[in-house]
């Protein structure tokens, strides 16, 4: 698995998505960015296509809202929060390799004005479940 440490400034889902909400924090009033983890990016391999929700769409935590396609497989996206999509990372759509090369930075996928969250894990909990360094 990935030797990339899991950043502890955000929360994670068992489905390998991250959301920029500090572990244990309340649902914020401002939009939060969402992406996939380095564990997921490495498992998927070279990404070739991103199907992300459109701006203004409403997503529901834990329900499929898009997909990432690699040369190996297609994987569904499950948002870690419910709310309205406020921003989509067009740079990642234009160049999906950003998600693989910088999953916690330039490779974020979309932002949501959250109203609720799914069950979220800390970096340590996520790392432990996936056998990677925290």
CSV table of C-alpha atoms in Angstrom, one decimal, residues 4 15 21-22 27 29 34 38-40 42 45 55 61 68 71 79 86-87 97 101-103 106 109 119-121:
chain,number,residue,atom,x,y,z
A,4,UNK,CA,2.1,8.4,1.9
A,15,UNK,CA,-15.1,4.1,1.0
A,21,UNK,CA,-13.5,18.8,8.2
A,22,UNK,CA,-11.2,18.3,11.3
A,27,UNK,CA,-20.5,20.6,10.5
A,29,UNK,CA,-21.0,26.8,7.7
A,34,UNK,CA,-13.8,16.4,-0.9
A,38,UNK,CA,-3.9,8.2,-1.7
A,39,UNK,CA,-4.8,4.6,-0.8
A,40,UNK,CA,-7.7,4.7,-3.3
A,42,UNK,CA,-2.9,4.0,-5.8
A,45,UNK,CA,-3.9,3.2,-10.9
A,55,UNK,CA,-22.4,22.7,-9.4
A,61,UNK,CA,-23.7,11.4,2.4
A,68,UNK,CA,-13.6,7.8,-11.1
A,71,UNK,CA,-7.2,2.0,-16.8
A,79,UNK,CA,-19.7,11.8,-0.6
A,86,UNK,CA,-20.6,24.7,-4.7
A,87,UNK,CA,-17.4,24.0,-6.7
A,97,UNK,CA,-3.6,12.5,-13.1
A,101,UNK,CA,-0.2,12.7,-8.0
A,102,UNK,CA,-1.6,15.0,-5.3
A,103,UNK,CA,-4.8,13.5,-3.9
A,106,UNK,CA,-4.5,19.9,-6.2
A,109,UNK,CA,-12.7,16.6,-6.6
A,119,UNK,CA,-19.8,8.4,9.7
A,120,UNK,CA,-16.4,9.9,9.5
A,121,UNK,CA,-13.1,8.4,10.6
